[in-house]
mmCIF file of C-alpha atoms in Angstrom:
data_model
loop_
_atom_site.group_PDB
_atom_site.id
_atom_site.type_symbol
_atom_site.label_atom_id
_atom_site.label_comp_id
_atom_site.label_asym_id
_atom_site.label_seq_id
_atom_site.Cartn_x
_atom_site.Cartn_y
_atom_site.Cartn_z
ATOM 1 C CA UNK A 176 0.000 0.000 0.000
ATOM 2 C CA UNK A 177 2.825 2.429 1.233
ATOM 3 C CA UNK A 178 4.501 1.544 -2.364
ATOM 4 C CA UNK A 179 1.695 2.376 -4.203
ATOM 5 C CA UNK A 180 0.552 5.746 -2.241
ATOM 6 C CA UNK A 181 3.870 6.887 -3.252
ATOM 7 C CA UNK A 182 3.867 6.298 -6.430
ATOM 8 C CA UNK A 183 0.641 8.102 -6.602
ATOM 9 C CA UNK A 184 2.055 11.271 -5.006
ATOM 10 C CA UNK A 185 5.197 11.073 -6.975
ATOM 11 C CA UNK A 186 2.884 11.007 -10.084
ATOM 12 C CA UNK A 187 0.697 14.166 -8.737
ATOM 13 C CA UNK A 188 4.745 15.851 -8.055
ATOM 14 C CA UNK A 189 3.552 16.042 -4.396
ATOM 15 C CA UNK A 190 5.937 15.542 -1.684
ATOM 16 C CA UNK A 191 5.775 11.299 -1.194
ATOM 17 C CA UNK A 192 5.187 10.882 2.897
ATOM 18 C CA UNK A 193 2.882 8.996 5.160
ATOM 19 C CA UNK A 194 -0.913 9.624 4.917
ATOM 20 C CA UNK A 195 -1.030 8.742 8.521
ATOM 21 C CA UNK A 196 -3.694 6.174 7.939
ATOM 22 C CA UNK A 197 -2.988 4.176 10.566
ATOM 23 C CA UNK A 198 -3.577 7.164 13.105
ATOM 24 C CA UNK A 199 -7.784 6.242 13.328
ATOM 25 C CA UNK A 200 -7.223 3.134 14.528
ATOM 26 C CA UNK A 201 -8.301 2.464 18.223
ATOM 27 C CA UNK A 202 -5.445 1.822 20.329
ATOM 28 C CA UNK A 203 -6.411 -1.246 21.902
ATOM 29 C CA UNK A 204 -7.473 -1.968 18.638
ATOM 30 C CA UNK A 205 -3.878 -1.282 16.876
ATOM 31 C CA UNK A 206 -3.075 -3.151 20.602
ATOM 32 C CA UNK A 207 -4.460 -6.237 20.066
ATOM 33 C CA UNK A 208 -3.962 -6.455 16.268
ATOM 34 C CA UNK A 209 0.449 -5.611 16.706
ATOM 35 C CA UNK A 210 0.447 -9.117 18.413
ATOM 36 C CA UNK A 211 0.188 -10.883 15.500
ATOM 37 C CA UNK A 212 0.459 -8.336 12.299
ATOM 38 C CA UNK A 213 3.642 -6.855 11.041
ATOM 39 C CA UNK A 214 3.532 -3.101 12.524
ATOM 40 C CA UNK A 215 6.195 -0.485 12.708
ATOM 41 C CA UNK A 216 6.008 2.163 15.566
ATOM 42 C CA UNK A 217 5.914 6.017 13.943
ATOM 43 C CA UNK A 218 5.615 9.518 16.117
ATOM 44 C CA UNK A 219 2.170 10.962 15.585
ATOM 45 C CA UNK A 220 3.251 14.541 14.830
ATOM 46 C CA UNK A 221 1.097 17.372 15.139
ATOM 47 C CA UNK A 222 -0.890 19.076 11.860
ATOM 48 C CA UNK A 223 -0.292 22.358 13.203
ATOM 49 C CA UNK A 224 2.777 24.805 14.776
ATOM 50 C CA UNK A 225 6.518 24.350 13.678
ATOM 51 C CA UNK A 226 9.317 23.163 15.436
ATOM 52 C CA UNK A 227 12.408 25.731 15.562
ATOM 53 C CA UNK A 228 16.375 25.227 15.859
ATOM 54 C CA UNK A 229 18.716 28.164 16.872
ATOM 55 C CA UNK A 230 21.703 26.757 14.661
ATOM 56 C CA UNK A 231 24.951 28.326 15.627
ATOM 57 C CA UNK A 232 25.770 28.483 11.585
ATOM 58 C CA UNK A 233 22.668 28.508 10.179
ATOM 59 C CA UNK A 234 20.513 30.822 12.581
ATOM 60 C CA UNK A 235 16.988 30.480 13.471
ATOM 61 C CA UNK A 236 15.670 27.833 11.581
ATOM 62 C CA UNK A 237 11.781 26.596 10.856
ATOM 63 C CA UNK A 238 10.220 23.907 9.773
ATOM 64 C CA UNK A 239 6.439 23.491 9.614
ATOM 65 C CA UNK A 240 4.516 20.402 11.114
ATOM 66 C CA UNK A 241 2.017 20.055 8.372
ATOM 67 C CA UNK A 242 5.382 19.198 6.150
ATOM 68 C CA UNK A 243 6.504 16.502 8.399
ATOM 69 C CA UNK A 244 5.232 12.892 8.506
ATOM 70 C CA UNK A 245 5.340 10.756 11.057
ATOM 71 C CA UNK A 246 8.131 9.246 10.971
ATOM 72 C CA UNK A 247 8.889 5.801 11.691
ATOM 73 C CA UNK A 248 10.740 4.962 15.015
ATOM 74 C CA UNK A 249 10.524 0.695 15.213
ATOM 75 C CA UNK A 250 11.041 -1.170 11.914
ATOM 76 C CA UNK A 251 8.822 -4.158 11.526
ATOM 77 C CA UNK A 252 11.736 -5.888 12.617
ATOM 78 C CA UNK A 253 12.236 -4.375 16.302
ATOM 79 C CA UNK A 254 14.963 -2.706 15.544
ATOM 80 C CA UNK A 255 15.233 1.235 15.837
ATOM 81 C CA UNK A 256 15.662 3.459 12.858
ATOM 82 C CA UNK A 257 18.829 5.463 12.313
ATOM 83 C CA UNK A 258 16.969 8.903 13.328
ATOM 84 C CA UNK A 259 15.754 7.524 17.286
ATOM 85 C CA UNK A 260 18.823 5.708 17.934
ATOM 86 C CA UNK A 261 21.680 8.473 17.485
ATOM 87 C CA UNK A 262 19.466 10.820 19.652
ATOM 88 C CA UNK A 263 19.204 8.521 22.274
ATOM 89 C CA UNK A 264 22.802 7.976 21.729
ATOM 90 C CA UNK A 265 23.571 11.284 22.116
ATOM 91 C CA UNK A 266 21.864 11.931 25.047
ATOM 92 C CA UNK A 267 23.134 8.622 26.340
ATOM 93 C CA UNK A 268 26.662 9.780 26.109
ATOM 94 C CA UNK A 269 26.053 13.031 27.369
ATOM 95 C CA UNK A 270 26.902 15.105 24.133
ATOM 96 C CA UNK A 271 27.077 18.558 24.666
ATOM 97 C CA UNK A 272 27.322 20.087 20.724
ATOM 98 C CA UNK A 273 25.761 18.094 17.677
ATOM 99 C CA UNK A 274 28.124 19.201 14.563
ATOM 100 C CA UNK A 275 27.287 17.846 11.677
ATOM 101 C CA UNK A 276 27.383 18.635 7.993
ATOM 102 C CA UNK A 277 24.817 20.856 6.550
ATOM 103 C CA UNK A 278 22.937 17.940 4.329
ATOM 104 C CA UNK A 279 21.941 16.696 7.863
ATOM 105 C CA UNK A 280 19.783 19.698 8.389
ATOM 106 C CA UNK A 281 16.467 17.924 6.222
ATOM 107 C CA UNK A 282 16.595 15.502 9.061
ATOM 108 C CA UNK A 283 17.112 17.288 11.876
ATOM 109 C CA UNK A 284 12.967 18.232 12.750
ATOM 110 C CA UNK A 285 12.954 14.687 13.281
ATOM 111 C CA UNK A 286 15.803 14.527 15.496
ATOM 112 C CA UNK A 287 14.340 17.882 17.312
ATOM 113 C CA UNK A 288 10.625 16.179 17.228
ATOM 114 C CA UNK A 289 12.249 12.996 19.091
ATOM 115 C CA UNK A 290 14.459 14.366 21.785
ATOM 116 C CA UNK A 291 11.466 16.806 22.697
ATOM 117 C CA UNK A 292 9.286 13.970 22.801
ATOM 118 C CA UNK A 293 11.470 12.433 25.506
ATOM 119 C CA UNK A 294 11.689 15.921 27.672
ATOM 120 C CA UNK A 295 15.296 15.864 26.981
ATOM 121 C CA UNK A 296 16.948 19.177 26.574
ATOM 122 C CA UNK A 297 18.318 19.704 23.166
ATOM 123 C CA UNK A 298 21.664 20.377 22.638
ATOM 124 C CA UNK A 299 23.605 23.393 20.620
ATOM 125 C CA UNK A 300 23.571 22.261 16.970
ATOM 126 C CA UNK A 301 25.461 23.491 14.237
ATOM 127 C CA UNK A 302 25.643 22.465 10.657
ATOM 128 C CA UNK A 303 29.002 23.110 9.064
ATOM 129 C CA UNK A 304 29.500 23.608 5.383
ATOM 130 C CA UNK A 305 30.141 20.251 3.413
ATOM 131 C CA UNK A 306 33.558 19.630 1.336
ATOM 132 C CA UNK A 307 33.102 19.944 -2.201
ATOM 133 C CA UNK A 308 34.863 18.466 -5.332
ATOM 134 C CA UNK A 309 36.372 21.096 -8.283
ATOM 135 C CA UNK A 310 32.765 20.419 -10.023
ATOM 136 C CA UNK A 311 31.062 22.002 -6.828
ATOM 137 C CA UNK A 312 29.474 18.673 -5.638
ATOM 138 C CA UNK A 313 29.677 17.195 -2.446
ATOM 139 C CA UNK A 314 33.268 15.667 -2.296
ATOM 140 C CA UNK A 315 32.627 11.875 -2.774
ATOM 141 C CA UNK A 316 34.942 8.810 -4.183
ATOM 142 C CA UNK A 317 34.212 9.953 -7.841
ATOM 143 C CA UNK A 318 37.049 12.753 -7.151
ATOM 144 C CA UNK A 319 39.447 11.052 -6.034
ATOM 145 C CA UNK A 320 40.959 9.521 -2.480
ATOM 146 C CA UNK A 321 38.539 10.679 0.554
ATOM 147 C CA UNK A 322 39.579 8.306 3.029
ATOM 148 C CA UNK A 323 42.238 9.571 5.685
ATOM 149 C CA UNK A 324 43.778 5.910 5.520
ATOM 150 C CA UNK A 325 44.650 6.644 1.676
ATOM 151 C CA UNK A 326 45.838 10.517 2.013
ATOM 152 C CA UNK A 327 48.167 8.527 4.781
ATOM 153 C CA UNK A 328 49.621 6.225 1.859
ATOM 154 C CA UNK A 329 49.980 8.497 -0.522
ATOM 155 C CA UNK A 330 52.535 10.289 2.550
ATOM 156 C CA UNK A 331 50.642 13.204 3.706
ATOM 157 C CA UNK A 332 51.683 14.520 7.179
ATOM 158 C CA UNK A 333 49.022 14.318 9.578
ATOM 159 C CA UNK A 334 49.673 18.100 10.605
ATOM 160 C CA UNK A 335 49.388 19.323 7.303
ATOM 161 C CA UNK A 336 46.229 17.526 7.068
ATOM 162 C CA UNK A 337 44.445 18.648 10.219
ATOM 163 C CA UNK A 338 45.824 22.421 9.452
ATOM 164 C CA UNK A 339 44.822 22.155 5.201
ATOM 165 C CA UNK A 340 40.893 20.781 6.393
ATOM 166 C CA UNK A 341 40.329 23.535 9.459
ATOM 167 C CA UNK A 342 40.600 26.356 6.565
ATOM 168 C CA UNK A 343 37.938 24.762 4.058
ATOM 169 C CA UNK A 344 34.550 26.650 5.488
ATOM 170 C CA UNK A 345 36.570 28.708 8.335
ATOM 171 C CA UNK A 346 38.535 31.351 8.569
ATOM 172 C CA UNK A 347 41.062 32.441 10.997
ATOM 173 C CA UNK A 348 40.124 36.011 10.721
ATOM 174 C CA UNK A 349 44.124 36.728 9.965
ATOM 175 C CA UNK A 350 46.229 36.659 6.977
ATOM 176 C CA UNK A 351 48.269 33.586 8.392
ATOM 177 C CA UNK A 352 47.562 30.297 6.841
ATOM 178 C CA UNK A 353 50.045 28.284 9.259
ATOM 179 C CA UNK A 354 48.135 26.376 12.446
ATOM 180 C CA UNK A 355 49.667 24.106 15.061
ATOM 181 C CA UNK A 356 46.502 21.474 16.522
ATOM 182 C CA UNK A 357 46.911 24.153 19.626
ATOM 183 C CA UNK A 358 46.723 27.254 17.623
ATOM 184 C CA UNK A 359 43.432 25.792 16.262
ATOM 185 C CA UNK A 360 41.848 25.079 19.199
ATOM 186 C CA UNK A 361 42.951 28.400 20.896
ATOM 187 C CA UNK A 362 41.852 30.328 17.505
ATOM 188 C CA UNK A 363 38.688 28.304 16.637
ATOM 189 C CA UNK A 364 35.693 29.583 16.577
ATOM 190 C CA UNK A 365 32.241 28.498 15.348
ATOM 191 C CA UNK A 366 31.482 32.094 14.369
ATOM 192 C CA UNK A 367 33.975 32.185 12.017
ATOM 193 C CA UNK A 368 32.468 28.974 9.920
ATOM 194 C CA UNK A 369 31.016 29.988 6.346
ATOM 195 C CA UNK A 370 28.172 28.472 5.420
ATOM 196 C CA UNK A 371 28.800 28.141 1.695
ATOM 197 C CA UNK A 372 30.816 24.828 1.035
ATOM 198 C CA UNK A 373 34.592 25.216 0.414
ATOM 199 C CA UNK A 374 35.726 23.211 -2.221
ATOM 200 C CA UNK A 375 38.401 20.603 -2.226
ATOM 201 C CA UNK A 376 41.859 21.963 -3.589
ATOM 202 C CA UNK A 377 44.558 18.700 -4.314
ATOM 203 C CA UNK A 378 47.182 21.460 -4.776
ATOM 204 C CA UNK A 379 46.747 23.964 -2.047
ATOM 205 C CA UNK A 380 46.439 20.321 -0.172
ATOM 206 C CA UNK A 381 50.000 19.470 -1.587
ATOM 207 C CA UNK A 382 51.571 23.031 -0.435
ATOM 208 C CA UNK A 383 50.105 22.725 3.082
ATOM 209 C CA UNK A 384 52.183 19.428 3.202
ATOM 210 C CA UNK A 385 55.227 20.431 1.888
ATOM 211 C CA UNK A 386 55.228 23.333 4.284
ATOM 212 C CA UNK A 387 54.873 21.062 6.869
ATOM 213 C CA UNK A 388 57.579 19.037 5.616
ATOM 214 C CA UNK A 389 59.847 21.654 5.147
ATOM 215 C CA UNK A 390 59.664 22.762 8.665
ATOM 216 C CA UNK A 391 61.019 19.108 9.634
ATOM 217 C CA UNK A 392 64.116 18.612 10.671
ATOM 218 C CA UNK A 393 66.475 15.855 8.575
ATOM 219 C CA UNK A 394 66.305 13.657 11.130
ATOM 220 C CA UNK A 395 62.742 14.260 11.264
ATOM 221 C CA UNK A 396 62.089 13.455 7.928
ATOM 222 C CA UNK A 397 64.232 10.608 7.600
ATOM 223 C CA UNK A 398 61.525 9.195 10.719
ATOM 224 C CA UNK A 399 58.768 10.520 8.108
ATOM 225 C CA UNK A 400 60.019 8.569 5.324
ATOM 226 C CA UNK A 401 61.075 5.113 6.839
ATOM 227 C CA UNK A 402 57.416 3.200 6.246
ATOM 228 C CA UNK A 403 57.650 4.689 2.554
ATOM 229 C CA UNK A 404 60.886 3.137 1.628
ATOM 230 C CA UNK A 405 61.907 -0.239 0.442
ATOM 231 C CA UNK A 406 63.562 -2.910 2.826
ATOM 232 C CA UNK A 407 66.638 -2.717 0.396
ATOM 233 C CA UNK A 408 67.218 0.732 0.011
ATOM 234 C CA UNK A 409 70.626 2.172 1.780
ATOM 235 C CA UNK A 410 69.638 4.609 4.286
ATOM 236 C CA UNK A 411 72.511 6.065 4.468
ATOM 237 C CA UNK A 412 72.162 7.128 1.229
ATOM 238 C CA UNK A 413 68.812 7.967 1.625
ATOM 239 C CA UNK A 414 69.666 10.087 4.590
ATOM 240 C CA UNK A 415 72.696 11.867 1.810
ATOM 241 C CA UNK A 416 69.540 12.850 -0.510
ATOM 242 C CA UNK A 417 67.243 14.272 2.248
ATOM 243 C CA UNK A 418 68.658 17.870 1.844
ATOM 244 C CA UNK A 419 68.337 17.404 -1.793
ATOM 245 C CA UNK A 420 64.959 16.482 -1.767
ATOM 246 C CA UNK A 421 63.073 18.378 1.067
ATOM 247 C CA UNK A 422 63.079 21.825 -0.196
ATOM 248 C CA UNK A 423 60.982 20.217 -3.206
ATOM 249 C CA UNK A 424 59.474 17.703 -2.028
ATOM 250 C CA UNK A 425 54.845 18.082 -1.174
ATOM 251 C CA UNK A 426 54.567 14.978 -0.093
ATOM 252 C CA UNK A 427 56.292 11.801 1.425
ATOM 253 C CA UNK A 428 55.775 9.825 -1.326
ATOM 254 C CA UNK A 429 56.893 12.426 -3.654
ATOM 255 C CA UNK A 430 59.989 12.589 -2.094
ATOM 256 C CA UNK A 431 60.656 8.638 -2.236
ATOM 257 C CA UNK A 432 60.406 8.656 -5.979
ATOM 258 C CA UNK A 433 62.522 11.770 -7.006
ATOM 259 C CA UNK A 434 65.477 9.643 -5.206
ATOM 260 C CA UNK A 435 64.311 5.717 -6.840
ATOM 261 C CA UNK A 436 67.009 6.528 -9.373
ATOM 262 C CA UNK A 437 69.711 6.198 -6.947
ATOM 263 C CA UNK A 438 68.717 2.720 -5.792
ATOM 264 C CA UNK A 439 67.636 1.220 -9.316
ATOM 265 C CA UNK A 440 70.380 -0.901 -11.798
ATOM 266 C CA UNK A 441 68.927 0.806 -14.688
ATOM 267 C CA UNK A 442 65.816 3.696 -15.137
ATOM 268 C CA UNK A 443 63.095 3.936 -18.343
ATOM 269 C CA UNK A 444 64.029 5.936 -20.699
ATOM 270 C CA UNK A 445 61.364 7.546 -23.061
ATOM 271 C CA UNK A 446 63.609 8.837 -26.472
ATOM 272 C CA UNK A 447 61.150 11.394 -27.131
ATOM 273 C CA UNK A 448 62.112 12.885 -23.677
ATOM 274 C CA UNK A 449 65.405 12.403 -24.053
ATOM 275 C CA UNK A 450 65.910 14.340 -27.411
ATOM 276 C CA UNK A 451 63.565 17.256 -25.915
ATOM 277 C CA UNK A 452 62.306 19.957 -29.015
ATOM 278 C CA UNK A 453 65.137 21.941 -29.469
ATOM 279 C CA UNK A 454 67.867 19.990 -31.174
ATOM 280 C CA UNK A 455 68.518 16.805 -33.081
ATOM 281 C CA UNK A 456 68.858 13.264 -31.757
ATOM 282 C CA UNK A 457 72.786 13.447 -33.421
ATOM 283 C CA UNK A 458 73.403 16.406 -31.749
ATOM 284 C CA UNK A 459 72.032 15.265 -27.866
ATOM 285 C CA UNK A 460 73.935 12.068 -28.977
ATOM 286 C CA UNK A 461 76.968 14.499 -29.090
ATOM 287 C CA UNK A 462 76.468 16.484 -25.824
ATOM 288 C CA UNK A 463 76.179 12.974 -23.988
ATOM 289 C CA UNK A 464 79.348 11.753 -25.425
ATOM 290 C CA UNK A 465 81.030 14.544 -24.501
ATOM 291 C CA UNK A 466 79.858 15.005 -20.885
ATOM 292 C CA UNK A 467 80.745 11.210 -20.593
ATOM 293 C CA UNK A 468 84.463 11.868 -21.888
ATOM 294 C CA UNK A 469 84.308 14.606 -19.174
ATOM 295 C CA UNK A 470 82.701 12.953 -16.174
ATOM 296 C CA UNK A 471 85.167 9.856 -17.042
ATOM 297 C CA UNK A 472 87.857 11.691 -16.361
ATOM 298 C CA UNK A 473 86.926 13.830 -12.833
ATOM 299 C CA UNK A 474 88.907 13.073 -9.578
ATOM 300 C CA UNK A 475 87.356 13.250 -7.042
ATOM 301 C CA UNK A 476 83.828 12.844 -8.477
ATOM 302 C CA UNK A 477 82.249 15.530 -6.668
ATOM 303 C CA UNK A 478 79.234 18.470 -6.856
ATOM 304 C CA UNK A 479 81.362 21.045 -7.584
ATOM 305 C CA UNK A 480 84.031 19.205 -10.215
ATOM 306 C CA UNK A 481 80.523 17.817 -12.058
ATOM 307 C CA UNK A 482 79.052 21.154 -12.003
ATOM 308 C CA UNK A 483 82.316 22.995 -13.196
ATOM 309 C CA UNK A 484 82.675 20.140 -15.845
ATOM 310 C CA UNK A 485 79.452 19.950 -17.227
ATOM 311 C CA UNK A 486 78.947 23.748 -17.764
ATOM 312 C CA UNK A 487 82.362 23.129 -19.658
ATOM 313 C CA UNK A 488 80.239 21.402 -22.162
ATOM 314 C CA UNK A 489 77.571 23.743 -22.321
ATOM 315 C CA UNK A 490 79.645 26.687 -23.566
ATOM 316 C CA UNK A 491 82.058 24.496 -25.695
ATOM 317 C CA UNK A 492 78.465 23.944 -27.663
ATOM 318 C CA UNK A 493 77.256 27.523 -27.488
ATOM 319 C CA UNK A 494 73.846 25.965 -25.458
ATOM 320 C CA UNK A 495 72.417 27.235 -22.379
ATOM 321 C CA UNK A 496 73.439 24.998 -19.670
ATOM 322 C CA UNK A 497 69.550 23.853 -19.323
ATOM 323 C CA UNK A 498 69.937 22.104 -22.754
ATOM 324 C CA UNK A 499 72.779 20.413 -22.292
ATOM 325 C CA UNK A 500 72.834 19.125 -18.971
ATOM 326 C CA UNK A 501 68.763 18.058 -19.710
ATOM 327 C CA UNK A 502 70.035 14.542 -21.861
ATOM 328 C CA UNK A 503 72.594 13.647 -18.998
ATOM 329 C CA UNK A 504 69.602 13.865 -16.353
ATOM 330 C CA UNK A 505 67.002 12.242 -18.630
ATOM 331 C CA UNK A 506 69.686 9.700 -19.037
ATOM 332 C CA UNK A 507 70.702 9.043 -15.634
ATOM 333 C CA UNK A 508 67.139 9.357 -13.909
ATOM 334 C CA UNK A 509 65.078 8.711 -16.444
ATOM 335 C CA UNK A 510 62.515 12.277 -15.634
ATOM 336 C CA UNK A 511 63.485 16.018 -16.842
ATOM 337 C CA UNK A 512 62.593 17.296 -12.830
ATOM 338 C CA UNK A 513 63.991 16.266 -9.963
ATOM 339 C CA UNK A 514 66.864 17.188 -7.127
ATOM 340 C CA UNK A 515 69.782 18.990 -8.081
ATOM 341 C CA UNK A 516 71.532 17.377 -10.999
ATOM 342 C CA UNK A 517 75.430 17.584 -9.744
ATOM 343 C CA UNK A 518 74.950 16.549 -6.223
ATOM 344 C CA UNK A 519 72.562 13.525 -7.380
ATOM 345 C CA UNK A 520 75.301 13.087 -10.250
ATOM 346 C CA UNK A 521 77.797 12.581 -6.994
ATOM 347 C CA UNK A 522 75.345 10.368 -5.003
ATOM 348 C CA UNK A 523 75.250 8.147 -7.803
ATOM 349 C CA UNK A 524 78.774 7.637 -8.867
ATOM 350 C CA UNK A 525 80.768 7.448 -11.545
ATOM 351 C CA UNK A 526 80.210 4.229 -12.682
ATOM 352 C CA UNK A 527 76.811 4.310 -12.536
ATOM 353 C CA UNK A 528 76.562 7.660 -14.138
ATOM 354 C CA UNK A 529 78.282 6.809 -17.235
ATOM 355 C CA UNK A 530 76.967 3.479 -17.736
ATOM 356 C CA UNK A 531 73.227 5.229 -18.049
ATOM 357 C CA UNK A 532 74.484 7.799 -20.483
ATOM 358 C CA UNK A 533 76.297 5.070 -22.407
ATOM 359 C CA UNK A 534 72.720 2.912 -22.348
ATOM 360 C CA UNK A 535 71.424 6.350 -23.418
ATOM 361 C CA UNK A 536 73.698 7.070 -26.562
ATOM 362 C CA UNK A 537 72.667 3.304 -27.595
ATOM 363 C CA UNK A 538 68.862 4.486 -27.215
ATOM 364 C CA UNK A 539 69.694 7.339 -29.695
ATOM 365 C CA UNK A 540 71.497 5.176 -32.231
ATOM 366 C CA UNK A 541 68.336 3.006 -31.953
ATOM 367 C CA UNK A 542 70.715 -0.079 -30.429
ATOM 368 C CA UNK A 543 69.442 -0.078 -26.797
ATOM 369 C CA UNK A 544 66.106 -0.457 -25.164
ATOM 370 C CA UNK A 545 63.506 2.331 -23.574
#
């Protein structure tokens, strides 16, 4: 019957709810006939009034009784619905605020009808502005990670985290961006919450967290980064690269990969990459050769002698140094980015370096795999 009453009020485009049926039935009647009929228990709700929240976000709030059913409080199985048993769970456990996201507030006359049919004295509610996706839509799996458990693989700092989410819907009320867990709870206030929706911002997440990680101290980091790195990876090395990587480094994971190269026998090579747009393969062919004749030849195989040898090459071939040092980077990490190229040149080694520009020069001459 309920299935079809809907349907009937769906096909009128009237608001599909209880007809309340049920509610001219004698009570020893409805008594006597529960004992052996499938029954839920609903709240008879008034026709007539309204029943008012003071929201600390929202205001003074309204809803009419004539637009509220009555709602269902027992399923046909015993059990309670969702909407009696979390305010009897609040009031169980003594809460003394009920913050929730805004796309609770539909619900909450029901919550308000329930806890005032007990006698129990509502708490202050506030309904905070949801997080929202780049499309404006309530942030959801369809955009991405949501889960904290998957922000924590992909090596977020927890602090970063905490400090990035306070500033979606709030404001500080000062130009400063930076927040310690104390400095939010000292600064916090629930008048300061918008109630339009901030939307969810990957790459203001991603500065947050390298901000955080900057502040970190090596030693720190190194902590940071332990769960993130392979079982076989030197950490002494590792701990060598840290002050190559943190100043560029937004997250944990981030930071793992820009320093892979060090720790792999070979890297991928895409030859597109490593000819770049602005000169020939024979002519990158003949930068790498020549930066391997000079690298060969460097005692002791340091920052400095690589830097000094390598910009060498760059004005013996009339190129800015970007072009010509790009190939030997491409070749010995296999990416056109990452932490400075002399000092991860030294990390490396010699024979390690040239062997990956000599697998490069094969790539170019088409001998050699990508």
């Amino acid at each position: 019957r309920l299935a079809a009453l809907r349907a009937q009020q769906a096909a009128r485009k009237e608001i599909t709810r209880y007809d309340g049926l049920c509610r001219r039935i004698d009570p020893k009647e409805a008594a006597e006939r529960a004992k052996t009929e499938s029954h839920v228990v609903r709240q008879k709700v008034p026709d007539e009034g309204v029943v008012a929240l003071d929201d600390l976000v929202y205001g003074h709030i309204e809803w009419p009784l004539s637009a509220l059913e009555d709602q269902v409080l027992l399923k046909s199985d015993g059990f309670p619905t969702y909407h009696l048993a979390v305010v009897v769970d609040d009031h169980v456990m003594g809460i003394t605020h009920v913050l929730r996201g805004e796309d609770w507030l539909p619900s909450t006359p029901k919550h308000l009808l329930i806890w005032r049919a007990f006698g129990w004295t509502v708490p202050p509610h506030a309904h905070v502005p949801n997080v929202l996706g780049p499309d404006g839509k309530k942030l959801s799996k369809r955009h991405g990670a949501t889960k904290v458990e998957e922000f924590r693989a992909q090596g977020y700092l927890p602090a970063a985290m905490v400090n990035y989410l306070a500033l979606i819907g709030w404001a500080s009320g000062t130009e400063e961006e930076i927040f310690s867990v104390d400095e939010l709870i000292q600064r916090w206030r629930i008048d300061h919450v918008h109630r339009a929706g901030g939307k969810w911002d990957r790459a203001r997440l991603d500065w947050f967290d390298g901000v955080y990680i900057r502040k970190l101290t090596p030693d720190e980091l190194m902590r940071e980064l332990e769960p993130f790195l392979p079982a076989e990876w030197d950490r002494a090395l590792v701990r060598k690269a840290i002050p190559l990587i943190q100043p560029r480094m937004r997250t944990l994971v981030e930071g793992r990969d820009m320093i892979a190269f060090l720790f792999s026998d070979e890297v991928q090579i895409d030859r597109s990459v490593l000819v770049g747009k602005k000169h020939q393969p024979e002519e990158i062919e003949r930068a790498l050769t020549k930066s391997a004749v000079v690298l060969r030849y460097l005692e002791p195989f340091s920052s400095s002698a690589i830097e000094h040898g390598l910009r060498g090459i760059a004005e013996e071939l009339e190129w800015k140094v970007r072009d010509s040092t790009e190939p030997v980077r491409v070749a010995v990490t296999g990416k056109t980015e990452g932490p400075p190229l002399w000092e991860s040149l030294e990390l490396l080694g010699k024979e390690k370096t040239l062997a990956r520009i000599e697998r490069a020069e094969a790539l170019l001459n088409g001998g050699g795999p990508s």
